Amino acid sequence: MSFTAYVLPLLLLVPFGAGVLLFALGKLQTLRTPVEFSADTPPPPPEPAPPTPLHPAARLLAYTGFCLPALYAVALCALFANAVNPATGYAWLAQTPLEISWLGVSLMFGLNGLSLPLFTLAALVGAAAGIQAIHGGADNKPAFLALLLFMLGAALAMFASVDVFFFYFFHETALIPAFLLLLYWGGQGRRTAAIQMAVYLTFGAMATLAGILLLALKSGTTNLILLKAVFATAPLAAPTAGWIFGLLLLGFGVSAALFPFHSWAPAAYTEAPAPASMLLAGVFRQFGPYGLLQLGALLAPAGLVRWAPVLLWLALGNVVVIGVITLGQRHLKDLFSYATVAQAGLCFLGVYACVAGGAVAQAGAGAAVFLMFGNGLATAALFLLGHGVWQRTGALEFGSIGGGLAQRAPVLAAFFVAAAMAFLGLPGFAGFWGELGVFTALSGAGLATWQLALVGAGVAIAAVTMLRAVAAVFFGPETAVFKARVEAHPVRDIAPNERAAAGLLLAAALVAGFWPRLFGDALAAALQP
């Protein structure tokens, strides 16, 4: 077996191994539930608590577990064109000994043009979240970091899985540490948010698993390479394809907070600690549209044709209805959470455009993946910088923040504005090519002018929402309460570690924005019939 067969398994061992060792190095501590604050119990002072001391060996181990996969992923992007096998469309295929023969399931890793951008997204967001967490003030920090590493490892394995069953398995596995992080380190509404997330995602997981099992029964395999070959010679008949796509639409739609199954997501993103929010909203939200594209639109196109009108209206519900709800938010993290859910609609619209077939379908699918990459980076950056605002003001409500923060923390303001622009898909950022491609594909798919106008209105609402947040937090008039707070606790600009984390995310969005061929050629090759 050549060394290339060990590339991905060795990489995936890094975060999992680092997480296990962090548990061993950390003191045996019971997960301590944070204090709940009532009307009779005043909240803590706005200044953040000093970070929990971390043993130097544990700090080095954490940096290795979070940052090495990011370096590795960047190298894989550079080497992908020369490493891909034209016969399979995958690079660095690795068959592991883990196999369930009676189910026809085997653990195989590999990357193709569709999974490479999202694998890279997971690695970069994981590194930024890890940097923030290492320097944060979480209780029982070794356990906190270990759970984040397990989330990161599962995210990487999810996008690198060639077997559909393990793609599903690693996503569900990642939700266990996500649930624990939300339940033990989340905000005041963490219990309700955690229970709501568990109920919704369990329901979605059951629907997704049913669709995957039906897909396997009709093909005799769960291997994506073999599935593509089987259905290329014997496409699924319309009734069966309709059942498969319908189940996958329901399951993946719940996972990605597709309207009207979205109510769990804003609460979970808001109440989760910042590093977990970055991974949940920036990375795991992509599981839905990516899965529906890989397993539904590309393997069961007849099912997409049947469900296309439903998918279109549900996605428009995200873009327009949830966009309007976002417009009314006055809490910074709530605003980010709802805006992220609204943007998911654009990714699903890219999947919808595949109904047209041919070049339009390829353009829509490629644009959807590009948008997932760019939007995931920007979303993670916003949650990271929003946490920085809270650390410096002790508030997230617009009326309590006080405005005028740009004068006291200009670097934070600059990063925040750049992240907002990246989120909106301005030229120069990766999201621009995704949004432009989705609009182009929708036009080619025959969408009516008034329907395109609804999509445009949703994008305009998102722009107003973000610009209003920027103005309220950084350029509004300073209130008397804010001035008094600043006099008692002077505001410091963001620290070097925060600059490194935000800079990593925004630099990646800029590189993909100015050099779209970074993923464009690989996407085009993967989407060839």
Coordinates of C-alpha atoms in Angstrom, one line a residue:
M1 CA 0.0 0.0 0.0
S2 CA 1.4 3.4 -1.0
F3 CA 1.9 6.3 1.4
T4 CA -1.0 8.2 -0.2
A5 CA -3.4 5.6 1.2
Y6 CA -2.3 6.8 4.7
V7 CA -2.7 10.6 4.1
L8 CA -6.3 11.0 5.2
P9 CA -6.4 8.4 8.0
L10 CA -3.3 9.9 9.6
L11 CA -4.7 13.4 9.4
L12 CA -8.0 12.3 11.0
L13 CA -6.2 10.7 13.9
V14 CA -4.7 14.0 14.9
P15 CA -7.8 15.8 16.4
F16 CA -9.2 12.5 17.8
G17 CA -5.9 11.6 19.4
A18 CA -5.2 15.0 20.7
G19 CA -8.7 15.1 22.3
V20 CA -8.1 11.7 24.1
L21 CA -4.7 12.9 25.4
L22 CA -6.2 16.2 26.6
F23 CA -8.7 14.3 28.7
A24 CA -5.7 12.3 30.1
L25 CA -3.6 15.3 30.8
G26 CA -6.4 17.4 32.3
K27 CA -7.4 17.0 36.0
L28 CA -10.3 14.8 36.7
Q29 CA -13.0 17.4 37.1
T30 CA -16.7 17.1 37.1
L31 CA -18.4 19.1 34.5
R32 CA -19.6 22.1 36.4
T33 CA -22.9 23.6 35.4
P34 CA -22.5 27.4 35.0
V35 CA -24.5 29.6 37.5
E36 CA -27.9 30.7 36.2
F37 CA -28.8 34.3 36.7
S38 CA -32.2 35.4 37.8
A39 CA -33.6 38.8 38.5
D40 CA -32.3 38.6 42.1
T41 CA -28.8 37.5 41.0
P42 CA -26.9 40.2 39.2
P43 CA -24.8 39.1 36.1
P44 CA -21.0 39.1 36.3
P45 CA -19.1 42.3 35.5
P46 CA -18.6 43.1 31.8
E47 CA -14.9 42.3 32.0
P48 CA -14.3 38.6 31.1
A49 CA -12.9 36.2 33.7
P50 CA -9.2 35.4 33.3
P51 CA -8.6 32.3 31.2
T52 CA -8.4 29.0 33.1
P53 CA -4.7 28.1 33.3
L54 CA -3.7 25.4 30.9
H55 CA -0.7 23.2 31.3
P56 CA 2.0 24.0 28.7
A57 CA 1.9 20.4 27.4
A58 CA -1.9 20.5 27.1
R59 CA -1.6 23.9 25.3
L60 CA 0.9 22.5 22.8
L61 CA -1.3 19.4 22.3
A62 CA -4.4 21.5 21.7
Y63 CA -2.6 23.7 19.2
T64 CA -1.4 20.6 17.3
G65 CA -4.8 19.1 17.3
F66 CA -6.5 22.2 16.0
C67 CA -3.9 23.7 13.7
L68 CA -2.2 20.8 12.1
P69 CA -5.3 19.7 10.2
A70 CA -5.6 23.2 8.8
L71 CA -2.0 23.2 7.5
Y72 CA -2.6 19.7 6.2
A73 CA -5.8 20.7 4.4
V74 CA -4.2 23.7 2.7
A75 CA -1.4 21.4 1.4
L76 CA -4.0 18.9 0.1
C77 CA -5.7 21.8 -1.8
A78 CA -2.4 22.6 -3.5
L79 CA -1.7 18.9 -4.4
F80 CA -5.2 17.8 -5.4
A81 CA -5.0 18.4 -9.1
N82 CA -2.0 16.1 -9.4
A83 CA -3.3 13.5 -6.9
V84 CA -6.8 12.9 -8.2
N85 CA -7.5 9.6 -10.0
P86 CA -9.4 10.3 -13.2
A87 CA -11.1 6.9 -13.1
T88 CA -12.7 7.5 -9.7
G89 CA -12.6 11.3 -9.4
Y90 CA -11.1 10.9 -5.9
A91 CA -7.6 11.6 -4.4
W92 CA -5.9 9.8 -1.5
L93 CA -8.4 6.9 -1.4
A94 CA -7.8 4.8 1.7
Q95 CA -9.7 1.6 2.5
T96 CA -9.6 0.8 6.2
P97 CA -10.1 -2.6 7.9
L98 CA -13.4 -1.5 9.4
E99 CA -16.1 -3.3 7.4
I100 CA -19.6 -4.5 8.1
S101 CA -19.9 -7.1 5.5
W102 CA -23.6 -8.1 6.1
L103 CA -24.6 -4.4 5.5
G104 CA -22.2 -3.9 2.6
V105 CA -20.6 -1.0 4.5
S106 CA -16.9 -0.3 4.7
L107 CA -15.0 2.7 6.0
M108 CA -13.2 4.4 3.1
F109 CA -11.7 7.9 3.0
G110 CA -11.1 10.1 0.0
L111 CA -11.6 13.6 -1.4
N112 CA -13.2 14.6 -4.7
G113 CA -14.0 18.1 -6.1
L114 CA -17.2 18.4 -4.1
S115 CA -15.9 17.3 -0.7
L116 CA -12.5 19.1 -0.9
P117 CA -13.8 22.7 -0.3
L118 CA -15.9 21.6 2.7
F119 CA -13.1 19.4 4.1
T120 CA -10.9 22.5 3.9
L121 CA -13.7 24.7 5.4
A122 CA -13.9 22.3 8.4
A123 CA -10.2 22.4 9.0
L124 CA -9.9 26.2 8.8
V125 CA -12.9 26.9 11.0
G126 CA -11.7 24.2 13.4
A127 CA -8.3 25.9 13.7
A128 CA -9.9 29.4 14.3
A129 CA -12.3 27.9 16.9
G130 CA -9.5 26.1 18.6
I131 CA -7.4 29.3 18.9
Q132 CA -10.3 31.1 20.4
A133 CA -11.0 28.3 22.9
I134 CA -7.4 27.8 24.0
H135 CA -7.2 31.5 25.1
G136 CA -10.8 31.6 26.4
G137 CA -12.0 31.4 29.9
A138 CA -14.0 28.1 29.9
D139 CA -14.3 26.0 33.0
N140 CA -12.6 22.6 32.9
K141 CA -10.7 23.7 29.8
P142 CA -9.1 20.3 28.9
A143 CA -12.5 18.7 28.7
F144 CA -13.9 21.7 26.7
L145 CA -11.0 21.5 24.2
A146 CA -11.3 17.8 23.9
L147 CA -14.9 17.9 23.0
L148 CA -14.2 20.6 20.4
L149 CA -11.4 18.4 19.0
F150 CA -13.9 15.5 18.7
M151 CA -16.3 17.8 16.8
L152 CA -13.5 18.8 14.5
G153 CA -12.3 15.2 13.9
A154 CA -15.9 14.1 13.1
A155 CA -16.4 17.0 10.7
L156 CA -13.3 16.1 8.8
A157 CA -14.1 12.4 8.7
M158 CA -17.7 13.3 7.6
F159 CA -16.6 15.2 4.5
A160 CA -13.8 12.7 3.7
S161 CA -16.0 9.6 3.9
V162 CA -16.6 7.8 0.6
D163 CA -19.1 5.5 2.2
V164 CA -22.5 7.1 2.6
F165 CA -23.2 5.3 5.8
F166 CA -20.1 6.6 7.5
F167 CA -20.8 10.1 6.1
Y168 CA -24.1 9.9 8.1
F169 CA -22.4 8.2 11.1
F170 CA -19.7 10.8 11.6
H171 CA -22.3 13.6 11.5
E172 CA -24.4 12.0 14.1
T173 CA -21.2 11.3 16.2
A174 CA -20.2 14.9 16.1
L175 CA -23.6 15.9 17.6
I176 CA -22.7 14.2 20.9
P177 CA -19.9 16.6 21.9
A178 CA -21.9 19.5 20.4
F179 CA -24.8 18.6 22.7
L180 CA -22.5 18.4 25.7
L181 CA -20.8 21.7 24.9
L182 CA -24.2 23.4 24.6
L183 CA -25.6 21.8 27.7
Y184 CA -22.6 22.4 30.1
W185 CA -20.9 25.5 28.7
G186 CA -23.9 27.2 27.0
G187 CA -25.8 30.4 27.9
Q188 CA -28.8 30.8 30.2
G189 CA -31.2 29.1 27.8
R190 CA -28.8 26.2 27.1
R191 CA -31.1 23.4 28.4
T192 CA -34.1 24.3 26.3
A193 CA -31.8 24.8 23.3
A194 CA -30.1 21.5 23.8
I195 CA -33.3 19.5 24.2
Q196 CA -34.8 21.2 21.1
M197 CA -31.7 20.5 19.1
A198 CA -31.7 16.9 20.1
V199 CA -35.4 16.4 19.3
Y200 CA -35.2 18.0 15.9
L201 CA -31.9 16.4 14.8
T202 CA -33.0 13.0 16.0
F203 CA -36.1 13.3 13.8
G204 CA -34.0 14.5 10.9
A205 CA -31.5 11.7 11.4
M206 CA -34.2 9.1 11.2
A207 CA -35.5 10.5 7.9
T208 CA -32.0 10.7 6.5
L209 CA -31.1 7.1 7.5
A210 CA -34.3 5.9 5.9
G211 CA -33.4 7.6 2.6
I212 CA -29.8 6.2 2.7
L213 CA -31.1 2.6 3.4
L214 CA -33.5 2.9 0.5
L215 CA -30.7 4.1 -1.7
A216 CA -28.5 1.2 -0.6
L217 CA -31.3 -1.3 -1.2
K218 CA -31.9 -0.2 -4.7
S219 CA -28.2 -0.1 -5.6
G220 CA -26.6 -2.8 -3.4
T221 CA -23.9 -0.5 -2.2
T222 CA -23.2 2.5 0.0
N223 CA -20.0 3.5 -1.7
L224 CA -20.3 6.8 -3.5
I225 CA -18.0 5.8 -6.3
L226 CA -20.1 2.6 -7.0
L227 CA -23.4 4.4 -6.5
K228 CA -22.5 6.9 -9.2
A229 CA -21.5 4.0 -11.6
V230 CA -24.6 2.0 -10.8
F231 CA -27.1 4.9 -11.4
A232 CA -25.2 6.1 -14.5
T233 CA -26.0 2.8 -16.2
A234 CA -29.4 2.2 -14.6
P235 CA -31.0 5.4 -13.3
L236 CA -33.5 5.3 -10.5
A237 CA -37.1 5.1 -11.7
A238 CA -39.2 8.1 -10.8
P239 CA -41.4 6.6 -8.0
T240 CA -38.4 5.2 -6.1
A241 CA -36.3 8.3 -6.8
G242 CA -39.1 10.4 -5.5
W243 CA -39.3 8.5 -2.2
I244 CA -35.5 8.6 -1.7
F245 CA -35.3 12.3 -2.5
G246 CA -38.3 13.2 -0.3
L247 CA -36.7 11.4 2.7
L248 CA -33.4 13.0 2.1
L249 CA -35.0 16.4 1.7
L250 CA -36.8 16.0 5.0
G251 CA -33.7 14.7 6.9
F252 CA -31.1 17.0 5.4
G253 CA -33.6 19.9 5.6
V254 CA -34.0 19.5 9.3
S255 CA -30.2 19.2 9.8
A256 CA -29.6 22.5 7.9
A257 CA -32.6 24.4 9.4
L258 CA -34.6 24.5 6.2
F259 CA -37.8 26.4 6.6
P260 CA -40.1 25.5 8.4
F261 CA -37.8 23.1 10.4
H262 CA -35.5 25.9 11.4
S263 CA -36.6 26.9 15.0
W264 CA -34.0 24.7 16.7
A265 CA -31.0 26.3 15.0
P266 CA -31.1 30.0 16.1
A267 CA -31.5 29.0 19.7
A268 CA -28.6 26.4 19.5
Y269 CA -26.3 28.8 17.7
T270 CA -27.0 31.6 20.2
E271 CA -26.7 29.6 23.4
A272 CA -23.7 27.5 22.4
P273 CA -20.2 28.8 23.5
A274 CA -18.5 30.8 20.7
P275 CA -16.1 28.0 19.4
A276 CA -19.0 25.5 19.3
S277 CA -21.2 28.1 17.5
M278 CA -18.4 28.6 14.9
L279 CA -18.4 24.9 14.2
L280 CA -22.1 24.3 14.3
A281 CA -23.1 27.3 12.2
G282 CA -20.0 27.5 10.0
V283 CA -19.4 23.8 9.3
F284 CA -22.2 21.4 10.3
R285 CA -24.9 23.4 8.7
Q286 CA -23.3 22.5 5.4
F287 CA -24.1 18.8 6.0
G288 CA -27.7 19.4 4.8
P289 CA -27.2 21.1 1.4
Y290 CA -24.1 19.1 0.7
G291 CA -25.8 15.8 1.5
L292 CA -28.9 16.6 -0.5
L293 CA -26.6 17.5 -3.5
Q294 CA -24.4 14.5 -3.3
L295 CA -27.0 11.9 -2.6
G296 CA -30.2 13.4 -3.9
A297 CA -29.7 15.7 -6.8
L298 CA -26.8 13.9 -8.4
L299 CA -27.9 10.3 -7.7
A300 CA -31.7 10.6 -7.9
P301 CA -32.3 13.4 -10.4
A302 CA -35.8 12.1 -11.1
G303 CA -36.6 12.6 -7.4
L304 CA -35.4 16.2 -7.6
V305 CA -37.7 16.9 -10.5
R306 CA -40.6 15.6 -8.5
W307 CA -39.8 17.6 -5.4
A308 CA -38.3 20.7 -7.1
P309 CA -41.4 23.0 -6.4
V310 CA -41.4 22.1 -2.7
L311 CA -37.6 22.6 -2.4
L312 CA -37.9 26.0 -4.2
W313 CA -40.6 27.3 -1.8
L314 CA -38.9 26.0 1.3
A315 CA -35.6 27.6 0.3
L316 CA -37.4 30.9 -0.5
G317 CA -38.9 30.6 3.0
N318 CA -35.4 30.7 4.4
V319 CA -34.2 33.6 2.2
V320 CA -37.3 35.8 2.6
V321 CA -39.3 34.8 5.7
I322 CA -36.4 34.2 8.0
G323 CA -34.6 37.2 6.5
V324 CA -37.5 39.4 7.6
I325 CA -37.3 37.8 11.1
T326 CA -33.6 38.6 11.2
L327 CA -34.3 42.2 10.4
G328 CA -36.2 42.5 13.7
Q329 CA -33.4 41.1 15.9
R330 CA -31.7 43.4 18.4
H331 CA -29.4 40.9 20.0
L332 CA -26.1 40.5 18.1
K333 CA -25.8 36.7 18.4
D334 CA -29.5 36.2 17.7
L335 CA -29.0 38.3 14.5
F336 CA -26.0 36.1 13.4
S337 CA -28.0 32.9 14.1
Y338 CA -31.0 33.9 12.1
A339 CA -29.0 35.4 9.3
T340 CA -27.0 32.2 9.0
V341 CA -30.3 30.2 8.7
A342 CA -31.6 32.6 6.1
Q343 CA -28.4 32.2 4.0
A344 CA -28.9 28.4 4.0
G345 CA -31.7 29.0 1.6
L346 CA -29.4 30.2 -1.1
C347 CA -27.4 27.0 -0.9
F348 CA -30.6 25.0 -1.3
L349 CA -31.5 27.1 -4.2
G350 CA -28.3 26.1 -5.8
V351 CA -29.3 22.5 -5.4
Y352 CA -32.7 23.3 -6.8
A353 CA -31.1 24.7 -10.0
C354 CA -29.8 21.1 -10.7
V355 CA -33.4 20.4 -11.9
A356 CA -32.5 22.1 -15.2
G357 CA -29.8 19.5 -16.0
G358 CA -26.8 20.0 -18.2
A359 CA -24.6 23.0 -17.8
V360 CA -27.1 24.8 -15.6
A361 CA -27.1 21.9 -13.2
Q362 CA -23.3 21.9 -13.0
A363 CA -23.3 25.7 -12.5
G364 CA -25.9 25.5 -9.7
A365 CA -24.2 22.6 -7.9
G366 CA -20.7 24.2 -8.1
A367 CA -22.1 27.6 -7.0
A368 CA -23.9 25.9 -4.0
V369 CA -20.6 24.3 -2.8
F370 CA -18.7 27.5 -3.3
L371 CA -21.3 29.4 -1.3
M372 CA -21.1 26.9 1.5
F373 CA -17.4 27.4 1.7
G374 CA -17.5 31.2 1.6
N375 CA -20.5 31.6 3.9
G376 CA -19.1 29.1 6.4
L377 CA -15.9 31.1 6.8
A378 CA -17.8 34.4 7.1
T379 CA -20.3 32.9 9.6
A380 CA -17.6 31.5 11.8
A381 CA -15.8 34.9 11.7
L382 CA -18.9 36.7 12.8
F383 CA -19.5 34.5 15.8
L384 CA -15.9 34.8 16.8
L385 CA -15.9 38.6 16.5
G386 CA -19.3 38.9 18.1
H387 CA -17.8 37.1 21.2
G388 CA -15.1 39.7 21.1
V389 CA -17.7 42.4 21.3
W390 CA -19.3 40.8 24.3
Q391 CA -16.0 40.4 26.1
R392 CA -15.4 44.2 25.7
T393 CA -18.8 45.5 26.5
G394 CA -20.5 42.8 28.6
A395 CA -23.6 43.0 26.4
L396 CA -25.0 41.7 23.1
E397 CA -28.2 43.8 23.0
F398 CA -27.8 46.8 20.6
G399 CA -29.2 49.1 23.2
S400 CA -26.8 47.9 25.9
I401 CA -23.6 47.8 23.8
G402 CA -23.8 51.6 23.4
G403 CA -22.2 52.1 20.0
G404 CA -19.0 54.0 19.2
L405 CA -16.9 50.9 19.7
A406 CA -14.9 51.6 16.5
Q407 CA -13.1 54.5 18.2
R408 CA -12.0 52.3 21.1
A409 CA -11.3 49.0 19.3
P410 CA -10.6 49.9 15.6
V411 CA -9.0 46.6 14.7
L412 CA -12.0 44.7 16.0
A413 CA -14.2 47.1 14.0
A414 CA -12.2 46.5 10.8
F415 CA -12.4 42.7 11.1
F416 CA -16.1 42.9 11.9
V417 CA -16.8 45.0 8.8
A418 CA -14.8 42.7 6.7
A419 CA -16.6 39.6 8.0
A420 CA -20.0 41.3 7.4
M421 CA -18.9 42.0 3.8
A422 CA -17.7 38.4 3.3
F423 CA -21.0 37.2 4.7
L424 CA -22.9 39.3 2.2
G425 CA -20.8 38.0 -0.7
L426 CA -19.2 41.2 -1.8
P427 CA -16.7 41.0 -4.7
G428 CA -13.3 39.8 -3.6
F429 CA -14.7 37.2 -1.1
A430 CA -15.5 33.6 -1.8
G431 CA -19.2 34.1 -1.2
F432 CA -19.4 36.4 -4.2
W433 CA -18.8 33.6 -6.7
G434 CA -21.3 31.4 -4.9
E435 CA -24.1 34.0 -4.9
L436 CA -23.4 35.1 -8.5
G437 CA -23.4 31.4 -9.6
V438 CA -26.7 30.6 -7.8
F439 CA -28.4 33.6 -9.4
T440 CA -27.1 32.7 -12.8
A441 CA -28.1 29.1 -12.4
L442 CA -31.6 30.0 -11.2
S443 CA -32.1 32.2 -14.2
G444 CA -31.0 29.3 -16.5
A445 CA -33.4 27.0 -14.6
G446 CA -36.3 29.1 -15.8
L447 CA -37.3 30.8 -12.6
A448 CA -39.9 33.5 -13.1
T449 CA -38.8 37.1 -12.8
W450 CA -40.9 37.7 -9.6
Q451 CA -39.3 34.6 -8.0
L452 CA -35.8 35.9 -8.8
A453 CA -37.0 39.2 -7.4
L454 CA -37.8 37.4 -4.1
V455 CA -34.3 36.0 -4.0
G456 CA -32.9 39.4 -4.6
A457 CA -35.1 40.9 -1.9
G458 CA -33.8 38.3 0.6
V459 CA -30.2 39.3 -0.3
A460 CA -31.1 43.0 0.1
I461 CA -32.6 42.3 3.5
A462 CA -29.5 40.5 4.6
A463 CA -27.4 43.5 3.6
V464 CA -29.6 45.9 5.5
T465 CA -29.4 43.6 8.6
M466 CA -25.6 43.4 8.6
L467 CA -25.1 47.1 7.9
R468 CA -27.5 48.0 10.7
A469 CA -25.6 45.8 13.1
V470 CA -22.3 47.4 12.1
A471 CA -23.7 50.8 12.6
A472 CA -25.3 50.1 15.9
V473 CA -22.3 48.4 17.5
F474 CA -19.4 50.4 16.1
F475 CA -20.6 53.7 14.8
G476 CA -23.6 54.6 16.8
P477 CA -23.7 57.3 19.5
E478 CA -22.2 56.3 22.8
T479 CA -24.8 56.0 25.6
A480 CA -24.2 57.3 29.1
V481 CA -24.3 53.7 30.4
F482 CA -21.6 52.7 27.9
K483 CA -19.4 55.6 28.8
A484 CA -19.7 54.8 32.5
R485 CA -18.8 51.2 31.8
V486 CA -15.8 52.1 29.7
E487 CA -14.5 54.4 32.4
A488 CA -14.7 51.6 35.0
H489 CA -13.4 48.9 32.6
P490 CA -11.3 50.5 29.7
V491 CA -11.9 48.7 26.4
R492 CA -8.9 47.0 24.8
D493 CA -8.7 46.1 21.2
I494 CA -8.6 42.4 20.1
A495 CA -5.6 40.4 21.2
P496 CA -3.1 38.7 18.9
N497 CA -4.8 35.3 19.1
E498 CA -8.2 36.8 18.1
R499 CA -6.5 38.6 15.2
A500 CA -4.9 35.3 14.1
A501 CA -8.2 33.4 14.3
A502 CA -10.2 36.0 12.4
G503 CA -7.4 36.7 10.0
L504 CA -7.2 33.0 9.1
L505 CA -10.9 32.9 8.2
L506 CA -11.0 36.1 6.2
A507 CA -7.7 35.4 4.4
A508 CA -9.1 32.1 3.2
A509 CA -12.3 33.9 2.0
L510 CA -10.2 36.4 0.1
V511 CA -7.9 33.8 -1.5
A512 CA -10.9 31.8 -2.8
G513 CA -12.5 35.1 -3.9
F514 CA -9.6 36.3 -5.9
W515 CA -8.6 32.9 -7.1
P516 CA -11.8 30.9 -7.7
R517 CA -10.0 28.3 -9.7
L518 CA -8.7 27.1 -6.3
F519 CA -11.8 24.9 -6.2
G520 CA -13.5 25.8 -9.5
D521 CA -11.6 23.3 -11.7
A522 CA -12.0 20.5 -9.2
L523 CA -15.7 21.2 -8.9
A524 CA -16.2 21.2 -12.6
A525 CA -14.4 17.9 -13.0
A526 CA -16.4 16.3 -10.2
L527 CA -19.7 17.5 -11.7
Q528 CA -19.0 16.1 -15.2
P529 CA -21.6 13.4 -16.1

